[in-house]
CSV table of C-alpha atoms in Angstrom, one decimal:
chain,number,residue,atom,x,y,z
A,381,MET,CA,-209.8,42.5,-67.8
A,382,LEU,CA,-206.9,44.9,-67.9
A,383,MET,CA,-204.7,44.8,-64.8
A,384,GLN,CA,-204.9,48.6,-64.4
A,385,ASP,CA,-208.7,48.1,-63.9
A,386,VAL,CA,-208.2,45.4,-61.2
A,387,VAL,CA,-209.1,46.0,-57.6
A,388,ALA,CA,-207.8,42.9,-55.9
A,389,VAL,CA,-207.7,41.3,-52.5
A,390,VAL,CA,-205.0,38.7,-51.8
A,391,THR,CA,-205.5,36.6,-48.7
A,392,GLY,CA,-202.4,35.3,-47.0
A,393,GLY,CA,-200.7,38.0,-48.9
A,394,ALA,CA,-197.9,38.7,-46.4
A,395,SER,CA,-195.6,35.8,-47.4
A,396,GLY,CA,-195.0,33.1,-50.0
A,397,LEU,CA,-197.3,32.8,-53.0
A,398,GLY,CA,-199.6,35.5,-51.7
A,399,ALA,CA,-196.8,38.0,-51.3
A,400,ALA,CA,-195.5,37.3,-54.8
A,401,THR,CA,-199.0,37.7,-56.2
A,402,ALA,CA,-199.5,41.1,-54.4
A,403,ARG,CA,-196.2,42.3,-55.7
A,404,GLY,CA,-196.9,41.1,-59.2
A,405,PHE,CA,-200.4,42.6,-59.4
A,406,LEU,CA,-199.1,46.0,-58.1
A,407,ALA,CA,-196.3,46.0,-60.7
A,408,ALA,CA,-198.9,45.4,-63.4
A,409,GLY,CA,-201.0,48.4,-62.3
A,410,ALA,CA,-203.6,46.8,-60.1
A,411,GLN,CA,-204.9,48.1,-56.7
A,412,VAL,CA,-204.2,45.5,-54.0
A,413,THR,CA,-205.4,44.9,-50.5
A,414,ILE,CA,-203.7,42.2,-48.4
A,415,PHE,CA,-205.8,40.2,-45.9
A,416,ASP,CA,-203.6,38.5,-43.3
A,417,ARG,CA,-203.7,37.8,-39.6
A,418,ASP,CA,-200.1,38.6,-38.9
A,419,GLN,CA,-199.1,42.1,-38.0
A,420,ALA,CA,-196.0,41.7,-40.2
A,421,GLY,CA,-198.6,41.7,-43.0
A,422,ALA,CA,-199.3,45.3,-42.3
A,423,GLU,CA,-195.7,46.2,-42.5
A,424,PHE,CA,-195.2,44.3,-45.7
A,425,ALA,CA,-198.3,45.9,-47.3
A,426,ALA,CA,-197.0,49.3,-46.4
A,427,ALA,CA,-193.6,48.5,-47.8
A,428,ILE,CA,-195.0,47.5,-51.2
A,429,GLY,CA,-197.8,50.1,-51.5
A,430,ALA,CA,-200.7,47.8,-50.9
A,431,GLY,CA,-203.7,48.2,-48.5
A,432,PHE,CA,-204.0,45.9,-45.5
A,433,ALA,CA,-206.8,44.5,-43.3
A,434,ALA,CA,-206.3,42.2,-40.4
A,435,VAL,CA,-208.6,39.3,-41.3
A,436,ASP,CA,-209.2,35.7,-40.1
A,437,VAL,CA,-210.5,33.9,-43.2
A,438,THR,CA,-212.5,31.5,-41.0
A,439,ASP,CA,-214.5,34.2,-39.4
A,440,ALA,CA,-217.3,35.7,-41.5
A,441,ALA,CA,-217.5,39.0,-39.5
A,442,SER,CA,-213.8,39.5,-39.9
A,443,VAL,CA,-213.8,38.9,-43.6
A,444,ALA,CA,-216.9,41.1,-44.1
A,445,ALA,CA,-215.2,43.9,-42.2
A,446,GLY,CA,-212.1,43.5,-44.4
A,447,PHE,CA,-214.1,43.9,-47.5
A,448,GLU,CA,-215.7,47.1,-46.2
A,449,ALA,CA,-212.4,48.8,-46.7
A,450,VAL,CA,-212.2,47.8,-50.4
A,451,SER,CA,-214.2,49.7,-53.0
A,452,GLY,CA,-214.8,48.4,-56.5
A,453,LEU,CA,-213.6,44.8,-55.8
A,454,ASN,CA,-213.3,42.7,-58.9
A,455,ALA,CA,-210.6,40.1,-58.1
A,456,VAL,CA,-209.7,37.9,-55.2
A,457,VAL,CA,-206.7,35.5,-54.9
A,458,ASN,CA,-207.1,33.1,-52.0
A,459,CYS,CA,-203.6,32.2,-50.8
A,460,ALA,CA,-204.3,31.9,-47.0
A,461,GLY,CA,-203.7,28.4,-45.7
A,462,ILE,CA,-201.7,26.1,-43.5
A,463,ALA,CA,-199.7,22.9,-44.2
A,464,THR,CA,-200.0,20.1,-41.7
A,465,THR,CA,-198.3,16.7,-41.5
A,466,GLU,CA,-199.8,13.9,-39.4
A,467,LYS,CA,-200.5,10.2,-40.3
A,468,THR,CA,-204.0,8.7,-40.0
A,469,LEU,CA,-202.5,6.3,-37.5
A,470,GLY,CA,-199.2,7.3,-36.0
A,471,ARG,CA,-196.9,6.1,-33.2
A,472,ASP,CA,-198.9,8.1,-30.7
A,473,GLY,CA,-202.3,7.0,-31.9
A,474,PRO,CA,-204.9,8.2,-34.4
A,475,HIS,CA,-204.7,11.5,-36.2
A,476,ASP,CA,-205.8,14.3,-34.0
A,477,GLN,CA,-209.4,15.2,-35.0
A,478,ALA,CA,-209.0,18.9,-34.0
A,479,SER,CA,-205.9,19.2,-36.2
A,480,PHE,CA,-207.8,17.7,-39.1
A,481,GLU,CA,-210.7,20.1,-38.6
A,482,ARG,CA,-208.5,23.1,-38.2
A,483,THR,CA,-206.7,22.4,-41.5
A,484,VAL,CA,-210.0,22.0,-43.4
A,485,ALA,CA,-211.4,25.1,-41.7
A,486,ILE,CA,-208.6,27.3,-42.7
A,487,ASN,CA,-207.7,25.9,-46.1
A,488,LEU,CA,-211.2,24.9,-47.5
A,489,SER,CA,-213.9,26.6,-45.4
A,490,GLY,CA,-211.8,29.8,-45.2
A,491,THR,CA,-211.4,29.9,-49.0
A,492,PHE,CA,-215.1,29.4,-49.5
A,493,ASN,CA,-215.9,32.0,-46.9
A,494,VAL,CA,-213.8,34.6,-48.6
A,495,GLY,CA,-215.2,33.6,-52.0
A,496,ARG,CA,-218.8,33.8,-51.1
A,497,LEU,CA,-218.5,37.1,-49.4
A,498,ALA,CA,-216.4,38.5,-52.2
A,499,ALA,CA,-218.9,37.5,-54.8
A,500,ALA,CA,-221.6,39.5,-53.0
A,501,ARG,CA,-219.4,42.6,-53.4
A,502,MET,CA,-218.5,42.2,-57.0
A,503,GLN,CA,-221.2,44.5,-58.5
A,504,ASP,CA,-219.8,44.4,-62.0
A,505,GLY,CA,-218.4,40.9,-62.2
A,506,GLY,CA,-214.9,39.7,-61.5
A,507,VAL,CA,-212.7,36.7,-60.9
A,508,ILE,CA,-212.0,34.5,-57.8
A,509,ILE,CA,-208.7,32.5,-57.9
A,510,ASN,CA,-208.3,29.7,-55.3
A,511,THR,CA,-205.1,28.0,-54.3
A,512,ALA,CA,-205.3,24.2,-54.4
A,513,SER,CA,-202.2,22.0,-54.5
A,514,VAL,CA,-200.8,19.0,-56.4
A,515,ALA,CA,-201.5,17.2,-53.0
A,516,ALA,CA,-205.2,17.4,-54.1
A,517,PHE,CA,-204.3,14.6,-56.6
A,518,ASP,CA,-201.1,13.1,-55.3
A,519,GLY,CA,-201.4,13.3,-51.5
A,520,GLN,CA,-198.4,11.9,-49.6
A,521,LYS,CA,-198.2,10.0,-46.3
A,522,GLY,CA,-199.1,12.4,-43.5
A,523,GLN,CA,-201.1,14.6,-45.8
A,524,ALA,CA,-204.6,13.3,-45.1
A,525,ALA,CA,-205.9,16.6,-43.8
A,526,TYR,CA,-203.9,18.8,-46.1
A,527,ALA,CA,-204.7,16.8,-49.3
A,528,ALA,CA,-208.4,16.6,-48.3
A,529,SER,CA,-208.6,20.4,-47.9
A,530,LYS,CA,-206.9,21.0,-51.2
A,531,ALA,CA,-209.0,18.5,-53.1
A,532,GLY,CA,-212.0,20.3,-51.7
A,533,ILE,CA,-210.7,23.5,-53.2
A,534,ALA,CA,-210.2,21.9,-56.6
A,535,GLY,CA,-213.7,20.6,-56.4
A,536,LEU,CA,-215.1,24.1,-55.7
A,537,SER,CA,-214.1,25.6,-59.1
A,538,LEU,CA,-216.8,24.3,-61.4
A,539,PRO,CA,-219.9,24.5,-59.2
A,540,MET,CA,-218.9,28.0,-57.9
A,541,ALA,CA,-218.3,29.1,-61.5
A,542,ARG,CA,-221.7,27.8,-62.5
A,543,ASP,CA,-223.4,29.4,-59.5
A,544,LEU,CA,-221.8,32.8,-60.2
A,545,ALA,CA,-222.0,32.8,-64.0
A,546,ARG,CA,-225.2,35.0,-63.9
A,547,ASN,CA,-223.2,37.5,-61.8
A,548,GLY,CA,-220.4,37.7,-64.4
A,549,ILE,CA,-217.9,36.2,-61.9
A,550,ARG,CA,-215.4,33.5,-63.0
A,551,VAL,CA,-213.8,31.0,-60.5
A,552,MET,CA,-210.5,29.3,-61.1
A,553,ALA,CA,-208.0,27.3,-59.0
A,554,ILE,CA,-204.3,26.9,-59.3
A,555,ALA,CA,-202.7,23.7,-58.0
A,556,PRO,CA,-199.0,24.6,-57.4
A,557,GLY,CA,-196.4,21.9,-57.0
A,558,ILE,CA,-193.3,22.4,-54.9
A,559,PHE,CA,-192.5,26.1,-54.6
A,560,ARG,CA,-189.6,27.9,-53.0
A,561,THR,CA,-191.5,29.7,-50.2
A,562,PRO,CA,-190.3,30.7,-46.7
A,563,MET,CA,-192.0,27.6,-45.3
A,564,LEU,CA,-190.1,25.3,-47.6
A,565,GLU,CA,-186.8,27.2,-47.2
A,566,GLY,CA,-187.0,26.4,-43.5
A,567,LEU,CA,-186.3,22.8,-44.4
A,568,GLY,CA,-182.8,23.6,-45.7
A,569,GLU,CA,-181.2,23.4,-49.1
A,570,GLU,CA,-180.5,19.7,-49.0
A,571,VAL,CA,-184.1,18.8,-48.4
A,572,MET,CA,-185.2,21.2,-51.1
A,573,ALA,CA,-182.8,19.7,-53.6
A,574,GLY,CA,-184.2,16.3,-52.8
A,575,LEU,CA,-187.7,17.5,-53.5
A,576,ALA,CA,-186.7,19.3,-56.7
A,577,LYS,CA,-185.3,16.1,-58.3
A,578,ASP,CA,-188.8,14.7,-58.8
A,579,VAL,CA,-189.8,17.6,-61.0
A,580,ILE,CA,-189.8,16.6,-64.6
A,581,PHE,CA,-188.9,19.9,-66.3
A,582,PRO,CA,-187.7,22.4,-65.4
A,583,ALA,CA,-186.0,20.3,-62.7
A,584,ARG,CA,-186.2,22.9,-60.0
A,585,LEU,CA,-188.5,24.3,-57.4
A,586,GLY,CA,-191.2,26.7,-58.5
A,587,ASP,CA,-190.6,30.5,-58.2
A,588,PRO,CA,-193.5,32.3,-56.4
A,589,ALA,CA,-193.3,34.9,-59.2
A,590,GLU,CA,-194.5,32.1,-61.6
A,591,PHE,CA,-197.6,31.6,-59.5
A,592,ALA,CA,-198.2,35.3,-59.6
A,593,ALA,CA,-197.8,35.4,-63.4
A,594,LEU,CA,-200.4,32.6,-63.8
A,595,ALA,CA,-202.8,34.4,-61.5
A,596,GLN,CA,-202.4,37.5,-63.6
A,597,PHE,CA,-202.9,35.6,-66.8
A,598,ILE,CA,-206.1,34.1,-65.3
A,599,VAL,CA,-207.4,37.6,-64.5
A,600,GLU,CA,-206.6,38.8,-68.0
A,601,CYS,CA,-207.9,35.8,-69.9
A,602,GLU,CA,-211.6,36.0,-69.6
A,603,TYR,CA,-212.3,32.6,-71.2
A,604,LEU,CA,-210.6,30.7,-68.4
A,605,ASN,CA,-213.3,29.6,-66.0
A,606,GLY,CA,-214.3,26.7,-63.7
A,607,THR,CA,-211.2,24.6,-63.7
A,608,THR,CA,-207.9,23.9,-61.9
A,609,ILE,CA,-204.6,24.4,-63.5
A,610,ARG,CA,-201.6,22.4,-62.3
A,611,LEU,CA,-198.5,24.6,-62.0
A,612,ASP,CA,-195.8,21.9,-61.2
A,613,GLY,CA,-193.3,21.3,-64.0
A,614,ALA,CA,-195.1,18.0,-64.7
A,615,LEU,CA,-194.4,16.8,-61.2
A,616,ARG,CA,-196.3,13.6,-60.2
A,617,MET,CA,-195.5,12.7,-56.7
A,618,PRO,CA,-194.5,9.1,-56.2
């Protein structure tokens, strides 16, 4: 698939990995619509020349309404998600069940919700790229909810790809490691340097533009299907 023929939706496209993906796709000649809940997303989309729809990925009607504004859809990159930290049993008691369910609802169910509704609109085939995480395989303390949601995303790739093969739709997932996103930058340079030291090579945080480049390669390489690619500089969390 040539990027100039791509009509893409990027969820969570107002910041971080999603924003980098939207920018990268536009620079390569694709048409891009950003789905995001934040009003700042509309401002960002206007600034880079992308379309925008206010969408809650957990709400089927909201997602369906967002897709109504997109004609000729053939690519989706699911970047919408949240990161939560809470131990299974902490000082204040057991993990909050509502917090666990919200994390899974946004990260996993939201990803599937967008994917299933996107597939119904891809009349001439296409590609769906989901965002997992290295936490799917190397979840840390306090990541029970987050790691479970991301492991679910990794597990979606093959069965969804098999389901959608007859429709000419590929499904892939990217499992990023530690990337320099606004959320991580909020921790400060010292913390980020400490995280980067565990990356094998190159020994640094990932650049969101590298995530965007891999997403573009997946779109263009039509033999990639049904798997999860780790994008982590060989990081294996201790």
